[in-house]
Every structure is written in C-alpha cells, then in structure tokens.
Coordinates of C-alpha atoms in Angstrom, one line a residue:
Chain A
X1 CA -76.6 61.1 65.8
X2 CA -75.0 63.2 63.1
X3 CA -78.0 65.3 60.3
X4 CA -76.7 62.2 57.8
X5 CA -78.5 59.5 60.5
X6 CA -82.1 61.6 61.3
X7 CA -85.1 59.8 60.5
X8 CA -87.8 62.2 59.0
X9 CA -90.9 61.3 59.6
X10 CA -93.9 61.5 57.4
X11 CA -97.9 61.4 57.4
X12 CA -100.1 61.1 54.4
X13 CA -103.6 62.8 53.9
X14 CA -105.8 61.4 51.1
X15 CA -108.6 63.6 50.1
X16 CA -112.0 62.9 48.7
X17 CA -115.4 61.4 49.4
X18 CA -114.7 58.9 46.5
X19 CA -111.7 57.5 48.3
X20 CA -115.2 57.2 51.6
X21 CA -118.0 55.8 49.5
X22 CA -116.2 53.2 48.1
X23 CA -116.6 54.1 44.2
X24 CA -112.5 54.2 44.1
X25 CA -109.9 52.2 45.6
X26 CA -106.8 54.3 46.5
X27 CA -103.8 53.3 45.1
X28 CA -101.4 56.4 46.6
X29 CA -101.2 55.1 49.7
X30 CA -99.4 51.6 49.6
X31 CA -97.4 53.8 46.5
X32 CA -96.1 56.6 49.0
X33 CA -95.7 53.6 51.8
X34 CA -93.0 51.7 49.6
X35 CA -91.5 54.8 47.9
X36 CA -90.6 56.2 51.2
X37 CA -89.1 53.5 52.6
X38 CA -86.4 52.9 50.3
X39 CA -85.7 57.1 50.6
X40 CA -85.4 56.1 54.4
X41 CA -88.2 58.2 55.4
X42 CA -90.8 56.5 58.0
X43 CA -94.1 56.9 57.4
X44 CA -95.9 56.6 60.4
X45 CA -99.8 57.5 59.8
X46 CA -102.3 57.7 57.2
X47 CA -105.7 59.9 57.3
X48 CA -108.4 59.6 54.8
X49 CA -111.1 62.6 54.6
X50 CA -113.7 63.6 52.9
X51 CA -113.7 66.8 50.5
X52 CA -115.0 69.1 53.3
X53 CA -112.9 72.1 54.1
X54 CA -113.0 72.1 58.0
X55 CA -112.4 68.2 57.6
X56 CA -109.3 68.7 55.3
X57 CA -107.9 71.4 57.6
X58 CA -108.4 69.5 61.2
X59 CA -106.5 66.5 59.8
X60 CA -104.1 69.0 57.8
X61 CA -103.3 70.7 60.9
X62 CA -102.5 67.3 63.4
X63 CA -100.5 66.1 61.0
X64 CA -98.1 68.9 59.5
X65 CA -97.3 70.3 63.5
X66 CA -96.5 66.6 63.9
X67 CA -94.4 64.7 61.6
X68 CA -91.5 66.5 59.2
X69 CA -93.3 66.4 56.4
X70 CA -96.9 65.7 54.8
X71 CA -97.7 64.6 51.5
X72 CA -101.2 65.2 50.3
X73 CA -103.4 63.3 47.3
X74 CA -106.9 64.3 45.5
X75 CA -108.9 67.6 45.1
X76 CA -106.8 70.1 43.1
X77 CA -108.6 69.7 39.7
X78 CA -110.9 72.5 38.1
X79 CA -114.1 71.2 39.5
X80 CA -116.3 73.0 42.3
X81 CA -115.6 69.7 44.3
X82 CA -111.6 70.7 44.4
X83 CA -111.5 72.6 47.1
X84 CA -107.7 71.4 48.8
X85 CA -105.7 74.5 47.9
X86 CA -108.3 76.7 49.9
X87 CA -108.2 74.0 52.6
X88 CA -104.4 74.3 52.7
X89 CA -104.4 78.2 52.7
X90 CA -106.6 78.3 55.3
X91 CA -104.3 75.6 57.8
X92 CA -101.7 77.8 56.9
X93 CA -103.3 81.4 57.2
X94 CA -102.7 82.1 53.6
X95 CA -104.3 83.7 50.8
X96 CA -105.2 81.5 48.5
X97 CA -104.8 83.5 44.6
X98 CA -103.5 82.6 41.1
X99 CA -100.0 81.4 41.4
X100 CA -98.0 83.5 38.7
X101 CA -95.6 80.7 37.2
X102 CA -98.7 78.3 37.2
X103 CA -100.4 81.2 35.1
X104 CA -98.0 81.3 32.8
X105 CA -97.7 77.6 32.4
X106 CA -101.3 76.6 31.6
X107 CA -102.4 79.8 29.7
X108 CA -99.5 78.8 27.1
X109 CA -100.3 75.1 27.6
X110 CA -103.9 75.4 26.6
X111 CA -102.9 77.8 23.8
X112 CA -100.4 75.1 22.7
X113 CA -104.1 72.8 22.2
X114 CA -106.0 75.1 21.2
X115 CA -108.4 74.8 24.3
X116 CA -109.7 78.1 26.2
X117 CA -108.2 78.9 29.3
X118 CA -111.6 78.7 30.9
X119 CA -112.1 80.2 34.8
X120 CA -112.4 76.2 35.3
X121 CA -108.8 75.8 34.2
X122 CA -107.6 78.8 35.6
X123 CA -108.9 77.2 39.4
X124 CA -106.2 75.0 38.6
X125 CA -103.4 77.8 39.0
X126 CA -104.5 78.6 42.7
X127 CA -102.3 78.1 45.3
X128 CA -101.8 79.8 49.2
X129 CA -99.5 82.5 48.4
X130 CA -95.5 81.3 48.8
X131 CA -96.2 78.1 47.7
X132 CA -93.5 77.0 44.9
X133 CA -94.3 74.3 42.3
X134 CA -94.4 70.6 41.7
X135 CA -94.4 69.7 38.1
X136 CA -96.7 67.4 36.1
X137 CA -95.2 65.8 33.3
X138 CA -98.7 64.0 32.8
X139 CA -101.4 66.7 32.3
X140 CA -99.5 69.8 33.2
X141 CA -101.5 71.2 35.8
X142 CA -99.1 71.5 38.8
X143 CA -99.1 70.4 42.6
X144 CA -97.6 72.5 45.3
X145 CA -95.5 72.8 48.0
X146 CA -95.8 75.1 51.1
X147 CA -94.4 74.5 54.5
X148 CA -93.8 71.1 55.2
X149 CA -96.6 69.9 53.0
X150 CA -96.4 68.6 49.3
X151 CA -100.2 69.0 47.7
X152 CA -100.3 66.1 44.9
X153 CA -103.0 64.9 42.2
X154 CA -105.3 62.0 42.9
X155 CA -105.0 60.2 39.5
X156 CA -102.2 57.3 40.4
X157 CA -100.2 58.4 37.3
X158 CA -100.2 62.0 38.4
X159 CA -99.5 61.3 41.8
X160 CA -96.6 59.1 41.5
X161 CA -95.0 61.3 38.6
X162 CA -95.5 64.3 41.0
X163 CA -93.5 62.1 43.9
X164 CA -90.6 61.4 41.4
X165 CA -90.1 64.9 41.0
X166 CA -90.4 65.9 44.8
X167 CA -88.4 63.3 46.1
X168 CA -84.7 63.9 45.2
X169 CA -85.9 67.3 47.4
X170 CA -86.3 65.5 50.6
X171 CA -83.8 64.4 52.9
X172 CA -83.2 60.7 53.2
X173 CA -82.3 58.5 56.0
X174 CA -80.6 55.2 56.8
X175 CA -82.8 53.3 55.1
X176 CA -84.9 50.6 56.9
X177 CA -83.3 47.4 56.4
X178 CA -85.6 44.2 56.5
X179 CA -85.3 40.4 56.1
X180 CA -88.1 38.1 55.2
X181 CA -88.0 34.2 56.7
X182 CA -90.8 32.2 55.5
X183 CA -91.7 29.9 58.7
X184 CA -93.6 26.7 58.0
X185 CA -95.2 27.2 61.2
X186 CA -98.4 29.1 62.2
X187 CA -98.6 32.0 64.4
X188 CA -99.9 30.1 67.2
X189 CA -96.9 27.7 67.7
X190 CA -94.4 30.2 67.5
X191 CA -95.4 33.3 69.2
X192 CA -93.8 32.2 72.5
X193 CA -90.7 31.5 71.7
X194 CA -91.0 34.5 68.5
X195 CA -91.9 37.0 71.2
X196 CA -89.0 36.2 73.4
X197 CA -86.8 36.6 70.5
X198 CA -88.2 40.2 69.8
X199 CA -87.5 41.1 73.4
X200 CA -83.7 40.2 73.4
X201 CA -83.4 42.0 69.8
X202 CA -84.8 45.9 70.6
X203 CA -83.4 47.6 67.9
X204 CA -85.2 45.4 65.6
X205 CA -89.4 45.0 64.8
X206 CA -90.7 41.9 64.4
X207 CA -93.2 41.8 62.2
X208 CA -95.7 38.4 61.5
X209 CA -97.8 37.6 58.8
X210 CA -99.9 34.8 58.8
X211 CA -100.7 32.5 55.6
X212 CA -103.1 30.3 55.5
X213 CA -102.9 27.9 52.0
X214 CA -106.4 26.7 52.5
X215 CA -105.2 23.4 54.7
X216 CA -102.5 24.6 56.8
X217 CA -101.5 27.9 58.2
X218 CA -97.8 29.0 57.6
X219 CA -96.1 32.8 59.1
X220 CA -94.0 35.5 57.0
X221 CA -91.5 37.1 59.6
X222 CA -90.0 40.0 58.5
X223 CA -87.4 41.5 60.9
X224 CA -86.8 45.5 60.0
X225 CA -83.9 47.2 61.3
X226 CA -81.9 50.4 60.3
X227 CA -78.7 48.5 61.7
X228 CA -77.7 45.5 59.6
X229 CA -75.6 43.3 62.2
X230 CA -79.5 44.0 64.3
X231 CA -81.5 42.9 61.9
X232 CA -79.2 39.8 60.7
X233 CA -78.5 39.0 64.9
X234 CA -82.4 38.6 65.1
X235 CA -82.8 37.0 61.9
X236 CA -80.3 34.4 62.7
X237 CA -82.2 33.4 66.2
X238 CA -85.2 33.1 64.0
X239 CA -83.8 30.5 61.7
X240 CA -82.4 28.1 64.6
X241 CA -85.8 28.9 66.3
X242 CA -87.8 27.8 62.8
X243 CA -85.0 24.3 62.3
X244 CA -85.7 23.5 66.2
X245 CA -88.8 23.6 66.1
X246 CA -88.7 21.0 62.8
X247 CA -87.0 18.6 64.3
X248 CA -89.2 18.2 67.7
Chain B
X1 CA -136.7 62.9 60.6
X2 CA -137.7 59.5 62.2
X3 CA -135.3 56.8 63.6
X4 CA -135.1 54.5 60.7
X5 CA -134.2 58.2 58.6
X6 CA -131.2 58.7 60.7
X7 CA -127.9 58.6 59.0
X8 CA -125.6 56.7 61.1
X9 CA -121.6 57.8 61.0
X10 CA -118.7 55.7 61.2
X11 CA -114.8 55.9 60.9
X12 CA -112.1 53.1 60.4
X13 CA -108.6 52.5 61.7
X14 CA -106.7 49.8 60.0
X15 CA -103.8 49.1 62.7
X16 CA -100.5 48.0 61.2
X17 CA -96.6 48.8 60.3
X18 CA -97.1 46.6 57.6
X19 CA -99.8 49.2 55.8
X20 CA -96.6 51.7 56.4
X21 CA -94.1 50.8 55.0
X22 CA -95.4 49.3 52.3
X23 CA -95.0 45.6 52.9
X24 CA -98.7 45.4 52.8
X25 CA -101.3 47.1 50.7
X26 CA -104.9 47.3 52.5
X27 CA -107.5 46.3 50.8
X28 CA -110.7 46.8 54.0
X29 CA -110.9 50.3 53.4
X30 CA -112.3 49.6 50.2
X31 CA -114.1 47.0 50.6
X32 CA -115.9 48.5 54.2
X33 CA -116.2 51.9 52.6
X34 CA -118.7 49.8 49.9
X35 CA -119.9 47.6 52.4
X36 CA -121.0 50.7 54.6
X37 CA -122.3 52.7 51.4
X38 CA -125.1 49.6 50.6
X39 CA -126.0 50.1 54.1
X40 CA -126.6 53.7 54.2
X41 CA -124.1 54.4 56.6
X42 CA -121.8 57.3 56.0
X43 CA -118.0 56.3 56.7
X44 CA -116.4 60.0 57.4
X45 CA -112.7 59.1 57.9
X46 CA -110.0 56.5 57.6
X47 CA -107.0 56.3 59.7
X48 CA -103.6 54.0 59.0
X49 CA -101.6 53.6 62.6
X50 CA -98.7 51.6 63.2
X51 CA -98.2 48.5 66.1
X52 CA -97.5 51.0 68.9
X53 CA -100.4 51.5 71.4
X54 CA -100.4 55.0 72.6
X55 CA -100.9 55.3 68.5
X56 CA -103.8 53.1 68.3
X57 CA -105.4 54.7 71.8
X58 CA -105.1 57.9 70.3
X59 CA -106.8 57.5 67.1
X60 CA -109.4 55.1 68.7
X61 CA -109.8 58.0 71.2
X62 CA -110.7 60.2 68.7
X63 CA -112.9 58.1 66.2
X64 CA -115.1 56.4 68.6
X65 CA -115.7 59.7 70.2
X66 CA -116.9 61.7 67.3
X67 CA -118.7 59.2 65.1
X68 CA -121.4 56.2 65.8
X69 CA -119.7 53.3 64.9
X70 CA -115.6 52.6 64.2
X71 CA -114.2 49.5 62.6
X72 CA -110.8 48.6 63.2
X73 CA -108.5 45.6 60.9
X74 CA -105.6 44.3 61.9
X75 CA -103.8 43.3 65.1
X76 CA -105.6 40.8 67.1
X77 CA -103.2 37.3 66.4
X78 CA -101.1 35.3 68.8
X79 CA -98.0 37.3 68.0
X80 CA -96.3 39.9 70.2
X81 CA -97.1 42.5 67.7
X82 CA -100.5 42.1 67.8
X83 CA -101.5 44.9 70.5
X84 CA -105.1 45.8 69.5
X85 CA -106.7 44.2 72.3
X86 CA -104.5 45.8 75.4
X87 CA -105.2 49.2 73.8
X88 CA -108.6 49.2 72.8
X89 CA -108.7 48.2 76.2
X90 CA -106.4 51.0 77.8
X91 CA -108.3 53.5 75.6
X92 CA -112.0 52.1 77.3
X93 CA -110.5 52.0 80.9
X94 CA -111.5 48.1 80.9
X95 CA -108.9 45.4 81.6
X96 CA -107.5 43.0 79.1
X97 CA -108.5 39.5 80.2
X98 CA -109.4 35.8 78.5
X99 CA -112.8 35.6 77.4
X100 CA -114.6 32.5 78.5
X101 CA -116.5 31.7 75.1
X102 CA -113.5 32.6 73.7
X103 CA -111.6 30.3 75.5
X104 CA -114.2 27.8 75.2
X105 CA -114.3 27.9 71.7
X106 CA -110.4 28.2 70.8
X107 CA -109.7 25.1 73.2
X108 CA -112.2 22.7 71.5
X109 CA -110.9 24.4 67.7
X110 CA -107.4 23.5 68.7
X111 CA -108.4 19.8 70.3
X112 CA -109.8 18.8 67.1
X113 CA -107.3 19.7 65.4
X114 CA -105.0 17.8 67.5
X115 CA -102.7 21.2 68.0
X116 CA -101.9 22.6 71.5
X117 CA -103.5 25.3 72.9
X118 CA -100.1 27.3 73.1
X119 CA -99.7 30.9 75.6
X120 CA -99.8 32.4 72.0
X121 CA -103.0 30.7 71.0
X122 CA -104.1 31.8 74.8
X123 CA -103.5 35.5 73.8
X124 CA -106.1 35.6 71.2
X125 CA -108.7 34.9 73.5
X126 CA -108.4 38.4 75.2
X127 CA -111.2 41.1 75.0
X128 CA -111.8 44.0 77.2
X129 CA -114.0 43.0 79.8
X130 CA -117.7 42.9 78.7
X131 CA -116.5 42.9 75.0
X132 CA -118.7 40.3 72.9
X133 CA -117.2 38.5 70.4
X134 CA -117.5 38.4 66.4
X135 CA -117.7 35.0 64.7
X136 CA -114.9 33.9 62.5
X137 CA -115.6 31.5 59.9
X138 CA -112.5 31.3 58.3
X139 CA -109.6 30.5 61.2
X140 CA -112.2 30.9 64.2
X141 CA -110.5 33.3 66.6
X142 CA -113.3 35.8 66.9
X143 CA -112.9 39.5 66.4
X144 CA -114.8 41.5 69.4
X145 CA -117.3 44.0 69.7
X146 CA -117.2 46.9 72.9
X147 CA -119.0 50.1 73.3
X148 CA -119.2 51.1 69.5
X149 CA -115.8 49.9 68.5
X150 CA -115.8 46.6 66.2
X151 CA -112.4 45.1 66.9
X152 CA -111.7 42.7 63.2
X153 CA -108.7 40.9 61.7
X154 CA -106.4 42.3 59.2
X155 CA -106.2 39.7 56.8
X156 CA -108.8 40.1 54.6
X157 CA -110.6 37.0 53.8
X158 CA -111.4 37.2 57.9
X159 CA -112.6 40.8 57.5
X160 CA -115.3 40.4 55.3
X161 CA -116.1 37.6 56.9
X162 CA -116.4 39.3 60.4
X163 CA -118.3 42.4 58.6
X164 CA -120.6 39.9 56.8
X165 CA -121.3 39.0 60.5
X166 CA -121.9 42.3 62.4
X167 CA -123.6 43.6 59.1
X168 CA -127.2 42.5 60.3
X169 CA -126.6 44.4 63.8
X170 CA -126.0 47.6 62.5
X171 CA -128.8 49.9 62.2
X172 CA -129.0 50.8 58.4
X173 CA -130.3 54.0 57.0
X174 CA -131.4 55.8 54.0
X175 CA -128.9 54.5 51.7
X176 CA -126.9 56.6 49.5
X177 CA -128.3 57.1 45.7
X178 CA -125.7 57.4 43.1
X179 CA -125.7 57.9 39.4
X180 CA -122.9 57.9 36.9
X181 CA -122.7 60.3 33.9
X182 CA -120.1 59.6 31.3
X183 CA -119.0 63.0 29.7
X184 CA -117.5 63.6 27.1
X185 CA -115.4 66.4 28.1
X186 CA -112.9 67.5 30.2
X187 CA -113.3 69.0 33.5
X188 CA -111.9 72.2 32.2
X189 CA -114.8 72.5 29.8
X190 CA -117.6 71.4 32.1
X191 CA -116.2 73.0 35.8
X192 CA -117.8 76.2 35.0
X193 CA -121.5 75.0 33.9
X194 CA -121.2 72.1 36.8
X195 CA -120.3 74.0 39.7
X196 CA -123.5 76.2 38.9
X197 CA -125.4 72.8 38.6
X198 CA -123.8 72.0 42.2
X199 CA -125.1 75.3 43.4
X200 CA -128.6 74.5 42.3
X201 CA -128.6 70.9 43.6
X202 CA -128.1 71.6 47.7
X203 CA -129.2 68.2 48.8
X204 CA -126.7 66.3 46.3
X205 CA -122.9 65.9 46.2
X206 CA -121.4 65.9 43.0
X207 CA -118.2 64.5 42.1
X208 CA -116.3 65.0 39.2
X209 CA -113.3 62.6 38.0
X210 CA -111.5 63.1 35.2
X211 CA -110.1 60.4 33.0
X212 CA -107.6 60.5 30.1
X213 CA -107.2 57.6 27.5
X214 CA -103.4 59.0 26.2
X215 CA -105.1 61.3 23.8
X216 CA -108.1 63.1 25.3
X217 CA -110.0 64.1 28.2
X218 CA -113.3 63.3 29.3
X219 CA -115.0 63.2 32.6
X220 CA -117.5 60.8 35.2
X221 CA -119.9 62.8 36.7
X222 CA -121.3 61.2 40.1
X223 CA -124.3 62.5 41.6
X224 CA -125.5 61.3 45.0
X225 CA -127.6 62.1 46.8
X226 CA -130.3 60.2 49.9
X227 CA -133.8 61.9 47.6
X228 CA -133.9 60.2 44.3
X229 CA -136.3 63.0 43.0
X230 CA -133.1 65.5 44.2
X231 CA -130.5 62.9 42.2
X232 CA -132.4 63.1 39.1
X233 CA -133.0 66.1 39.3
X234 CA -129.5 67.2 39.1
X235 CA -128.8 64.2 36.5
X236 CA -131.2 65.6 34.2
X237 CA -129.2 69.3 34.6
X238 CA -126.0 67.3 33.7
X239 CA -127.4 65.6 30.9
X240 CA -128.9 69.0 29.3
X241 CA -125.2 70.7 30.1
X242 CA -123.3 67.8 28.3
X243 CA -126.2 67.9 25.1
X244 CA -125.8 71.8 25.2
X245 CA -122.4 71.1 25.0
X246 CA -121.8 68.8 22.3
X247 CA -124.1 71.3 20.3
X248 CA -121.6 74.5 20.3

C-alpha cells in the first residue's frame, strides 16, 4: 500500500455538560461523520464528556495515542466554564499562555468594534504553547491545532467553518465507496441468506437498516467498500438475492 | 446523605458504523441525556463505537465498570451486523444463548402474523445467560437487561419505548434544578463578573452559551444545581450582574 492508499483514522471528543444534561443536541458529530468520509478518512469512535479537566484529559489521552488524528468541539470561549485549552496543555505537558498571533488578532478585532479587550476575551487567546491556528471566519476567536489534535468551537456554524479550513490540511484516503439497495423485505427474512452474502464479499461491510412504514417492515442495505468492483460484486448478489426472493 | 439522596451515575454507548460515517445521525443521546436529567440521574459520558466487538467490549468494559448504570442503542436485529449481544456477552464472561421468554414470545409474534420464524428472526432471541428482557412495544423483540448494562435498539421510536419501560426500575434521585437567564451581553463582557459569581456558588454549575443573531452577541446563562436555595441564590447574583450591567 503506497502513502496515496493509507486510511487515517480519526476520533472525535465533544466537550461539555450541556452536550450530558440534555439542554443541547449536538449537531458536530453526524457533521464531522459525513465530512470525513467523503475526505476518505474513517472515523472510528466518538466520546462525549463533561467540562471537567481530568475527564477531558483521560478521554483526550485514549484517543490522540490511538487514532491519527482527533478533532475536538465545545469549551474554548471566555467563560470560567471553558476550560479545554488547559485540558489540552495539560494531555500534552504544555504550558498553557496567550498565543501571540491570537493576541494580535482579537486585540485589533475588538478595537475594530469598539469593544474592550476584556481578561474575558483575552482567555480566548490561550493556547498550549506550539500550537498554530485555526481560523474563524464567524466570530474571530480562533481554534487550535497541536499534535495530532484540532481544538474547534461548539457553536455548529463555528465548528463546521473551522473544519472547512482544517481540512484541505489533512491527508485524504481512498474514499469509502457505498451503494444503497432498498429491499422490500424486513430484516428477519433476509438475514440468512444477507449474512451469507457478507461472508463471500470480505472486503466489503454490510450494513442493514430496518424501516418500518407503520404496517410493514422494509431493509436499507448499504454495501461500503474502498474497492468499487467489491462493493458493486456484493451489491449485485444482493439484487438477485432481493428479485429471488419476489418471485417465491 | 440518605439512600433516596444518592446521585446515581450512568454512561451511554450507542453501537453503530452507521453513527460513523455519517449515514445515520443519532438522536438517543439526546433524548436519554433528558430522559436521565428528569430522573436525577447524572449521565457522565457518551461513547459512539462501530459493529466490531472487541470495540464494543472495550468501551462496555470501561463504562459499566466506572459508573452505576450504562445504556447502550443499537445492534440487537436479525442481521449479521448486529453483534451487541455476543459482546456484551464476551465482555460479562456469560454465554450467548436463546432466551426462552424470548423465544416464547417471538414464535407466537411471528405465528400471528403468519411469517416464519426465520434463523435470523432466531438470532434476536439471544441474551447473555440470566439477562432479563425489556419490553418492546413497537416491533416486539425485546431489548435486555444484565448486571447494570441495559442492552436497547437503535432505531429510535424502539428506544424510547424501551427507556419508557426500564424508567420505573431505576432508582431516581435528587433531580437536577436548572434555571435559564437570558443576557443581554456577550460572554466577553460578562466572563469576568460570572466566573467570580461561579467562585461564590460551590454547589452550582454554571454554564454559559453564547448566541449571535448576525448582528450582536448576547448570552444564556444556566445555573444548576440539586439545592434550590443554592440555584437561586446564584440566579439572583446573575440577575444583579446583568442590571449592574445594563446601568454603566
């Protein structure tokens, strides 16, 4: 397998006690999910925690020794309750201090508005020393990258702007290729002969989603490969599997 | 601090390669991390895994270790990629095998409806042994309950209505008080003043999320807290901070 063909892998750590109690759905997640499969990365877990330090740090630490690269959302606004670039310097054994660029940036920013560059703000330019710089088009106020790890807003619109600019930064793979086959059948009348299939086509997964219309249940397969003639091979067994089973 | 005082923990893991790659986006979390909040339990973490069991053991490992109660969604159809069952049992030490109300129950579903009780049908009958089961309303294969791990379907119409069912058999405790400022100002004007608040307010957790309408900032301010007189208390700070505020 040549650099070109690597799969990076990926994790995703979602920060706050909002995200826990319920008071906001996160919308980052399934975001990341779909943007990184079209870049041909794999994401391959998700952790949600609190905003405690030694939580953020634990998780932090699992997943940035594990997977090629982590991505990070919530808790690096001005308020006392931010508290994921200390996190992050810590994980990382790093001083945590006002990043000079980011200095520059919002003191001329809040000039630009006429707003004081209040301490409050000014926790907003912290990062673990080294880090370098994700811009916000949105609200200015800037995410950061250090090691393998990419430290991102909460707020959906900040998040995903900050993920534009990141991305044409990472390496990308052969994308995952995938085929959906809607199957008038449910689940329970073709998992035999579905699972049979899946074991004759390895380099493919087999994914099955149940429907259920309110008076009969129907299936979603989804065959995902990163080798076309795989994921078509499988896809094709499927069909003939679906058209026997309509006409018995 | 009596029984009924005692603040019970749980985790989630939502099992899937659909909530990975983006096919899917989860809505449980959500709706468990409200579910849990009413009930005065305190969910601590969320994990996403994919369809591959030494992934699922893992993080069930983990969870059910460290906290009282873990949920899981996701996993437990007639498919071949539905593995919850063989690795909540691996990660227990308990075999996989039919379970007879399961069986019971399933057979006489699927002879009135006039379908065959297919091998895949057969599969969703299988609980660690000594695992009882959890009523489902909806498409009747129950979810399952062993040790503290409550084993529920992905879909999500069936995951409330599992929850709905083991709701009543959780122990509940004091539930968690919240109260929602609106400020108007944004978090770099209030961070200062609110972290001192925060400092004076020990027994609450305040949360601060900012929110932009295209043309200015202004903030919710969350307090919570288990004491109501320690939530108002801090409320009534905020309030004074917001009028002292709008006064300068």
């Amino acid at each position: 397998m040549t650099d070109a063909q690597k799969v990076h892998t990926a994790a995703m750590l979602a920060i706050g006690d909002e995200l826990l109690s319920g008071r906001t759905k996160d919308r980052n997640i399934a975001h990341l999910a779909s943007v990184l499969t079209l870049a041909g990365l794999d994401l391959r877990e998700v952790r949600i925690v609190p905003d405690v330090e030694e939580e953020i740090v634990a998780a932090l630490d699992a997943l940035r020794t594990r997977y090629d690269f982590v991505f990070t959302s919530g808790g690096i606004g001005p308020t006392h309750d931010d508290i994921t670039a200390d996190a992050i310097g810590r994980a990382f054994g790093l001083p945590v201090e006002p990043h000079p660029e980011a200095m520059q940036l919002l003191a001329a920013y809040y000039e630009s508005r006429s707003l004081p560059f209040t301490d409050a703000r000014r926790r907003m330019t912290r990062t673990p020393r080294g880090a370098s710089l994700i811009d916000n088009p949105v609200s200015k106020a800037p995410g950061f990258r250090i090691g393998n790890v990419f430290v991102m807003a909460g707020v959906p619109g900040i998040f995903t702007a900050m993920l534009d600019n990141i991305l044409p930064t990472l390496p990308t793979g052969p994308v995952m290729l995938s085929t959906a086959i809607a199957c008038p059948f449910g689940e329970g009348d073709i998992g035999g002969p579905l699972s049979e299939i899946q074991k004759r086509h390895p380099e493919t997964a087999i994914g099955s989603y149940p429907k259920f219309d309110g008076q009969r249940y129907s299936t979603e397969l989804v065959v995902r490969s990163r080798s076309e003639a795989a994921r078509d091979a499988a896809a094709a067994e499927i069909q003939a599997m679906i058209e026997g089973l309509a006409e018995s």
